[in-house]
Amino acid sequence: MPTGPKASRGEMKETILTAARELFSAEEYPKVTVRSIAARAGCDPGMISYYFGSKVGLFRESMSLPTDPIESILTAFGEGGPGTGERLLTVVMDVWEGVSASTNFQVLARSLLENENTLFIFRAWFDRNLFTTLANRLGGSDSKVRIQLVTGQVMGICILRFIYRFDPLATIPATQLAAYYGPLIDQQLFAPADLG
């Protein structure tokens, strides 16, 4: 089993993270390779696999995401029911609450908007791992529409809070924000639709 470099393991990991942040901020995600990150960091590409597992793992850590956000959202959703909206908002706010994470949210958003290939990859991944999974849990013929409507609302909140930083939305405590808006998400998810 590999033990990693003998000298300054923590320093090497931080050097790789710094190089990754610089490249992900300057280039579209598909154009950034493990080799290009390793070259900038001055290390062997194998070190990236050792520390981060893959390019995806490195991206997640360089974006200051301590856990897989999709897995956190699925866990918060659970089996649904009252309080789901508040749990979902709390998780999303927790993921993006740090200064570094909110700055990197801008990098991710810009990457998605500026490159069609990146957007296509992200859309397929998001649809498969989030929309379809949650729609299956929610059930009903309109479940995917409901999930996408809620996602759009939450993304809008994130944009106003973390990118445009409109007060008071940008500074209100996350728990208070979740308490305000969570019941509206519950209604969107679980209330009978009036299609008449």
PDB file of C-alpha atoms in Angstrom:
ATOM      1  CA  MET A   1       0.000   0.000   0.000  1.00  0.00           C
ATOM      2  CA  PRO A   2       1.452   3.401  -0.956  1.00  0.00           C
ATOM      3  CA  THR A   3       2.417   5.631   1.924  1.00  0.00           C
ATOM      4  CA  GLY A   4       2.682   8.900   0.021  1.00  0.00           C
ATOM      5  CA  PRO A   5       5.719  11.166  -0.130  1.00  0.00           C
ATOM      6  CA  LYS A   6       7.960  11.042   2.918  1.00  0.00           C
ATOM      7  CA  ALA A   7       8.537  14.778   3.256  1.00  0.00           C
ATOM      8  CA  SER A   8       5.924  17.417   3.931  1.00  0.00           C
ATOM      9  CA  ARG A   9       2.811  15.386   3.105  1.00  0.00           C
ATOM     10  CA  GLY A  10       0.540  18.167   4.336  1.00  0.00           C
ATOM     11  CA  GLU A  11       2.466  20.742   2.322  1.00  0.00           C
ATOM     12  CA  MET A  12       2.232  18.667  -0.854  1.00  0.00           C
ATOM     13  CA  LYS A  13      -1.525  18.235  -0.450  1.00  0.00           C
ATOM     14  CA  GLU A  14      -1.974  21.984   0.025  1.00  0.00           C
ATOM     15  CA  THR A  15       0.251  22.688  -2.981  1.00  0.00           C
ATOM     16  CA  ILE A  16      -1.926  20.420  -5.130  1.00  0.00           C
ATOM     17  CA  LEU A  17      -5.102  22.090  -3.821  1.00  0.00           C
ATOM     18  CA  THR A  18      -3.711  25.539  -4.598  1.00  0.00           C
ATOM     19  CA  ALA A  19      -2.747  24.478  -8.113  1.00  0.00           C
ATOM     20  CA  ALA A  20      -6.177  22.928  -8.664  1.00  0.00           C
ATOM     21  CA  ARG A  21      -8.010  26.056  -7.481  1.00  0.00           C
ATOM     22  CA  GLU A  22      -5.931  28.223  -9.803  1.00  0.00           C
ATOM     23  CA  LEU A  23      -6.583  26.003 -12.818  1.00  0.00           C
ATOM     24  CA  PHE A  24     -10.281  25.394 -12.109  1.00  0.00           C
ATOM     25  CA  SER A  25     -10.718  29.172 -11.738  1.00  0.00           C
ATOM     26  CA  ALA A  26      -8.940  29.921 -15.012  1.00  0.00           C
ATOM     27  CA  GLU A  27     -10.033  27.032 -17.240  1.00  0.00           C
ATOM     28  CA  GLU A  28     -13.203  25.111 -18.004  1.00  0.00           C
ATOM     29  CA  TYR A  29     -13.484  21.887 -16.015  1.00  0.00           C
ATOM     30  CA  PRO A  30     -13.008  19.484 -18.989  1.00  0.00           C
ATOM     31  CA  LYS A  31      -9.796  21.281 -20.005  1.00  0.00           C
ATOM     32  CA  VAL A  32      -8.184  20.853 -16.606  1.00  0.00           C
ATOM     33  CA  THR A  33      -6.382  17.510 -16.449  1.00  0.00           C
ATOM     34  CA  VAL A  34      -4.742  15.600 -13.635  1.00  0.00           C
ATOM     35  CA  ARG A  35      -1.437  16.011 -15.481  1.00  0.00           C
ATOM     36  CA  SER A  36      -1.824  19.795 -15.793  1.00  0.00           C
ATOM     37  CA  ILE A  37      -2.601  20.095 -12.082  1.00  0.00           C
ATOM     38  CA  ALA A  38       0.364  17.890 -11.199  1.00  0.00           C
ATOM     39  CA  ALA A  39       2.648  19.932 -13.452  1.00  0.00           C
ATOM     40  CA  ARG A  40       1.606  23.174 -11.773  1.00  0.00           C
ATOM     41  CA  ALA A  41       2.000  21.612  -8.324  1.00  0.00           C
ATOM     42  CA  GLY A  42       5.394  20.136  -9.240  1.00  0.00           C
ATOM     43  CA  CYS A  43       4.469  16.577  -8.345  1.00  0.00           C
ATOM     44  CA  ASP A  44       3.809  13.211  -9.936  1.00  0.00           C
ATOM     45  CA  PRO A  45       0.198  12.714 -11.166  1.00  0.00           C
ATOM     46  CA  GLY A  46       0.022   9.648  -8.927  1.00  0.00           C
ATOM     47  CA  MET A  47       0.078  11.964  -5.898  1.00  0.00           C
ATOM     48  CA  ILE A  48      -3.312  13.335  -6.947  1.00  0.00           C
ATOM     49  CA  SER A  49      -4.760   9.829  -6.970  1.00  0.00           C
ATOM     50  CA  TYR A  50      -3.130   9.133  -3.613  1.00  0.00           C
ATOM     51  CA  TYR A  51      -4.513  12.216  -1.879  1.00  0.00           C
ATOM     52  CA  PHE A  52      -7.838  12.751  -3.654  1.00  0.00           C
ATOM     53  CA  GLY A  53      -8.739   9.544  -5.485  1.00  0.00           C
ATOM     54  CA  SER A  54      -9.641  11.251  -8.754  1.00  0.00           C
ATOM     55  CA  LYS A  55     -10.064  14.572 -10.527  1.00  0.00           C
ATOM     56  CA  VAL A  56     -13.651  14.698  -9.211  1.00  0.00           C
ATOM     57  CA  GLY A  57     -12.443  14.194  -5.647  1.00  0.00           C
ATOM     58  CA  LEU A  58      -9.821  16.898  -6.079  1.00  0.00           C
ATOM     59  CA  PHE A  59     -12.398  19.283  -7.550  1.00  0.00           C
ATOM     60  CA  ARG A  60     -14.753  18.680  -4.640  1.00  0.00           C
ATOM     61  CA  GLU A  61     -12.049  19.332  -2.054  1.00  0.00           C
ATOM     62  CA  SER A  62     -10.647  22.334  -3.926  1.00  0.00           C
ATOM     63  CA  MET A  63     -14.160  23.800  -3.938  1.00  0.00           C
ATOM     64  CA  SER A  64     -14.190  23.430  -0.131  1.00  0.00           C
ATOM     65  CA  LEU A  65     -16.933  20.817  -0.106  1.00  0.00           C
ATOM     66  CA  PRO A  66     -16.245  18.635   2.942  1.00  0.00           C
ATOM     67  CA  THR A  67     -18.754  16.005   1.865  1.00  0.00           C
ATOM     68  CA  ASP A  68     -20.480  14.923  -1.304  1.00  0.00           C
ATOM     69  CA  PRO A  69     -23.278  17.524  -1.601  1.00  0.00           C
ATOM     70  CA  ILE A  70     -25.573  15.141  -3.483  1.00  0.00           C
ATOM     71  CA  GLU A  71     -25.263  12.496  -0.774  1.00  0.00           C
ATOM     72  CA  SER A  72     -25.908  15.124   1.896  1.00  0.00           C
ATOM     73  CA  ILE A  73     -29.056  16.285   0.091  1.00  0.00           C
ATOM     74  CA  LEU A  74     -30.340  12.727  -0.331  1.00  0.00           C
ATOM     75  CA  THR A  75     -29.772  12.061   3.363  1.00  0.00           C
ATOM     76  CA  ALA A  76     -31.564  15.276   4.341  1.00  0.00           C
ATOM     77  CA  PHE A  77     -34.525  14.408   2.118  1.00  0.00           C
ATOM     78  CA  GLY A  78     -34.820  10.986   3.717  1.00  0.00           C
ATOM     79  CA  GLU A  79     -38.321   9.627   3.144  1.00  0.00           C
ATOM     80  CA  GLY A  80     -39.849  13.101   2.862  1.00  0.00           C
ATOM     81  CA  GLY A  81     -42.660  14.443   5.011  1.00  0.00           C
ATOM     82  CA  PRO A  82     -43.003  17.613   7.115  1.00  0.00           C
ATOM     83  CA  GLY A  83     -39.696  19.351   7.806  1.00  0.00           C
ATOM     84  CA  THR A  84     -38.053  18.127   4.594  1.00  0.00           C
ATOM     85  CA  GLY A  85     -37.714  21.644   3.184  1.00  0.00           C
ATOM     86  CA  GLU A  86     -36.045  22.965   6.300  1.00  0.00           C
ATOM     87  CA  ARG A  87     -33.623  20.021   6.370  1.00  0.00           C
ATOM     88  CA  LEU A  88     -32.761  20.484   2.688  1.00  0.00           C
ATOM     89  CA  LEU A  89     -32.104  24.205   3.039  1.00  0.00           C
ATOM     90  CA  THR A  90     -30.025  23.655   6.168  1.00  0.00           C
ATOM     91  CA  VAL A  91     -27.803  21.157   4.345  1.00  0.00           C
ATOM     92  CA  VAL A  92     -27.352  23.368   1.287  1.00  0.00           C
ATOM     93  CA  MET A  93     -26.512  26.386   3.440  1.00  0.00           C
ATOM     94  CA  ASP A  94     -24.045  24.309   5.465  1.00  0.00           C
ATOM     95  CA  VAL A  95     -22.267  23.210   2.283  1.00  0.00           C
ATOM     96  CA  TRP A  96     -21.871  26.732   0.947  1.00  0.00           C
ATOM     97  CA  GLU A  97     -21.675  28.771   4.153  1.00  0.00           C
ATOM     98  CA  GLY A  98     -17.890  29.225   4.278  1.00  0.00           C
ATOM     99  CA  VAL A  99     -16.297  32.208   2.569  1.00  0.00           C
ATOM    100  CA  SER A 100     -14.108  29.933   0.452  1.00  0.00           C
ATOM    101  CA  ALA A 101     -17.043  27.763  -0.566  1.00  0.00           C
ATOM    102  CA  SER A 102     -19.204  30.722  -1.556  1.00  0.00           C
ATOM    103  CA  THR A 103     -16.374  32.140  -3.666  1.00  0.00           C
ATOM    104  CA  ASN A 104     -15.913  28.780  -5.340  1.00  0.00           C
ATOM    105  CA  PHE A 105     -19.669  28.612  -5.968  1.00  0.00           C
ATOM    106  CA  GLN A 106     -19.084  31.553  -8.313  1.00  0.00           C
ATOM    107  CA  VAL A 107     -16.330  29.625 -10.105  1.00  0.00           C
ATOM    108  CA  LEU A 108     -18.598  26.602 -10.551  1.00  0.00           C
ATOM    109  CA  ALA A 109     -21.549  28.703 -11.724  1.00  0.00           C
ATOM    110  CA  ARG A 110     -19.380  30.562 -14.232  1.00  0.00           C
ATOM    111  CA  SER A 111     -17.928  27.312 -15.553  1.00  0.00           C
ATOM    112  CA  LEU A 112     -21.409  25.903 -16.130  1.00  0.00           C
ATOM    113  CA  LEU A 113     -22.644  29.034 -17.874  1.00  0.00           C
ATOM    114  CA  GLU A 114     -19.611  29.550 -20.096  1.00  0.00           C
ATOM    115  CA  ASN A 115     -19.046  26.056 -21.462  1.00  0.00           C
ATOM    116  CA  GLU A 116     -21.729  23.979 -23.149  1.00  0.00           C
ATOM    117  CA  ASN A 117     -19.840  20.702 -22.720  1.00  0.00           C
ATOM    118  CA  THR A 118     -19.357  21.299 -18.992  1.00  0.00           C
ATOM    119  CA  LEU A 119     -23.046  22.159 -18.667  1.00  0.00           C
ATOM    120  CA  PHE A 120     -24.041  18.992 -20.555  1.00  0.00           C
ATOM    121  CA  ILE A 121     -21.902  16.789 -18.287  1.00  0.00           C
ATOM    122  CA  PHE A 122     -23.170  18.521 -15.152  1.00  0.00           C
ATOM    123  CA  ARG A 123     -26.800  18.340 -16.302  1.00  0.00           C
ATOM    124  CA  ALA A 124     -26.617  14.603 -16.991  1.00  0.00           C
ATOM    125  CA  TRP A 125     -24.862  13.933 -13.675  1.00  0.00           C
ATOM    126  CA  PHE A 126     -27.293  16.127 -11.725  1.00  0.00           C
ATOM    127  CA  ASP A 127     -30.346  14.592 -13.395  1.00  0.00           C
ATOM    128  CA  ARG A 128     -29.208  11.031 -12.759  1.00  0.00           C
ATOM    129  CA  ASN A 129     -27.963  11.467  -9.206  1.00  0.00           C
ATOM    130  CA  LEU A 130     -30.384  14.036  -7.805  1.00  0.00           C
ATOM    131  CA  PHE A 131     -33.547  14.628  -9.844  1.00  0.00           C
ATOM    132  CA  THR A 132     -34.275  11.012 -10.732  1.00  0.00           C
ATOM    133  CA  THR A 133     -33.354   9.633  -7.307  1.00  0.00           C
ATOM    134  CA  LEU A 134     -35.464  12.165  -5.402  1.00  0.00           C
ATOM    135  CA  ALA A 135     -38.367  11.880  -7.850  1.00  0.00           C
ATOM    136  CA  ASN A 136     -38.435   8.124  -7.277  1.00  0.00           C
ATOM    137  CA  ARG A 137     -38.541   8.674  -3.525  1.00  0.00           C
ATOM    138  CA  LEU A 138     -41.264  11.309  -3.811  1.00  0.00           C
ATOM    139  CA  GLY A 139     -43.429   9.283  -6.186  1.00  0.00           C
ATOM    140  CA  GLY A 140     -46.271  10.519  -8.371  1.00  0.00           C
ATOM    141  CA  SER A 141     -46.523  11.455 -12.021  1.00  0.00           C
ATOM    142  CA  ASP A 142     -45.369  15.033 -11.399  1.00  0.00           C
ATOM    143  CA  SER A 143     -42.598  14.227  -8.926  1.00  0.00           C
ATOM    144  CA  LYS A 144     -39.713  15.235 -11.178  1.00  0.00           C
ATOM    145  CA  VAL A 145     -41.318  18.594 -11.951  1.00  0.00           C
ATOM    146  CA  ARG A 146     -41.762  19.227  -8.227  1.00  0.00           C
ATOM    147  CA  ILE A 147     -38.127  18.319  -7.499  1.00  0.00           C
ATOM    148  CA  GLN A 148     -36.870  20.599 -10.269  1.00  0.00           C
ATOM    149  CA  LEU A 149     -39.062  23.496  -9.099  1.00  0.00           C
ATOM    150  CA  VAL A 150     -37.679  23.169  -5.581  1.00  0.00           C
ATOM    151  CA  THR A 151     -34.112  22.925  -6.909  1.00  0.00           C
ATOM    152  CA  GLY A 152     -34.653  26.106  -8.922  1.00  0.00           C
ATOM    153  CA  GLN A 153     -35.908  27.919  -5.831  1.00  0.00           C
ATOM    154  CA  VAL A 154     -32.962  26.779  -3.719  1.00  0.00           C
ATOM    155  CA  MET A 155     -30.468  27.705  -6.448  1.00  0.00           C
ATOM    156  CA  GLY A 156     -32.062  31.148  -6.661  1.00  0.00           C
ATOM    157  CA  ILE A 157     -31.604  31.604  -2.926  1.00  0.00           C
ATOM    158  CA  CYS A 158     -27.948  30.536  -3.235  1.00  0.00           C
ATOM    159  CA  ILE A 159     -27.322  32.998  -6.066  1.00  0.00           C
ATOM    160  CA  LEU A 160     -28.842  35.903  -4.127  1.00  0.00           C
ATOM    161  CA  ARG A 161     -27.088  34.910  -0.890  1.00  0.00           C
ATOM    162  CA  PHE A 162     -23.628  33.876  -2.096  1.00  0.00           C
ATOM    163  CA  ILE A 163     -23.042  35.566  -5.461  1.00  0.00           C
ATOM    164  CA  TYR A 164     -25.000  38.836  -5.418  1.00  0.00           C
ATOM    165  CA  ARG A 165     -24.945  38.978  -1.601  1.00  0.00           C
ATOM    166  CA  PHE A 166     -28.158  40.916  -1.177  1.00  0.00           C
ATOM    167  CA  ASP A 167     -28.829  41.879   2.425  1.00  0.00           C
ATOM    168  CA  PRO A 168     -30.591  40.789   4.534  1.00  0.00           C
ATOM    169  CA  LEU A 169     -30.682  37.451   2.665  1.00  0.00           C
ATOM    170  CA  ALA A 170     -26.880  37.299   2.586  1.00  0.00           C
ATOM    171  CA  THR A 171     -26.469  37.778   6.327  1.00  0.00           C
ATOM    172  CA  ILE A 172     -29.525  36.165   7.889  1.00  0.00           C
ATOM    173  CA  PRO A 173     -28.542  33.057   9.921  1.00  0.00           C
ATOM    174  CA  ALA A 174     -28.893  29.879   7.870  1.00  0.00           C
ATOM    175  CA  THR A 175     -31.173  28.311  10.475  1.00  0.00           C
ATOM    176  CA  GLN A 176     -33.528  31.276  10.294  1.00  0.00           C
ATOM    177  CA  LEU A 177     -33.529  31.196   6.500  1.00  0.00           C
ATOM    178  CA  ALA A 178     -34.337  27.478   6.543  1.00  0.00           C
ATOM    179  CA  ALA A 179     -37.154  28.059   9.036  1.00  0.00           C
ATOM    180  CA  TYR A 180     -38.626  30.830   6.858  1.00  0.00           C
ATOM    181  CA  TYR A 181     -38.508  29.040   3.529  1.00  0.00           C
ATOM    182  CA  GLY A 182     -38.605  25.361   4.470  1.00  0.00           C
ATOM    183  CA  PRO A 183     -42.424  25.194   4.772  1.00  0.00           C
ATOM    184  CA  LEU A 184     -42.782  26.629   1.251  1.00  0.00           C
ATOM    185  CA  ILE A 185     -40.556  23.855  -0.067  1.00  0.00           C
ATOM    186  CA  ASP A 186     -42.680  21.298   1.788  1.00  0.00           C
ATOM    187  CA  GLN A 187     -45.768  22.729   0.120  1.00  0.00           C
ATOM    188  CA  GLN A 188     -44.156  22.542  -3.317  1.00  0.00           C
ATOM    189  CA  LEU A 189     -43.113  18.947  -2.728  1.00  0.00           C
ATOM    190  CA  PHE A 190     -46.121  17.470  -0.989  1.00  0.00           C
ATOM    191  CA  ALA A 191     -49.244  19.633  -1.477  1.00  0.00           C
ATOM    192  CA  PRO A 192     -51.788  18.322  -4.012  1.00  0.00           C
ATOM    193  CA  ALA A 193     -51.458  20.180  -7.301  1.00  0.00           C
ATOM    194  CA  ASP A 194     -54.541  22.099  -8.433  1.00  0.00           C
ATOM    195  CA  LEU A 195     -54.490  21.509 -12.168  1.00  0.00           C
ATOM    196  CA  GLY A 196     -58.125  22.500 -12.690  1.00  0.00           C
TER     197      GLY A 196
END
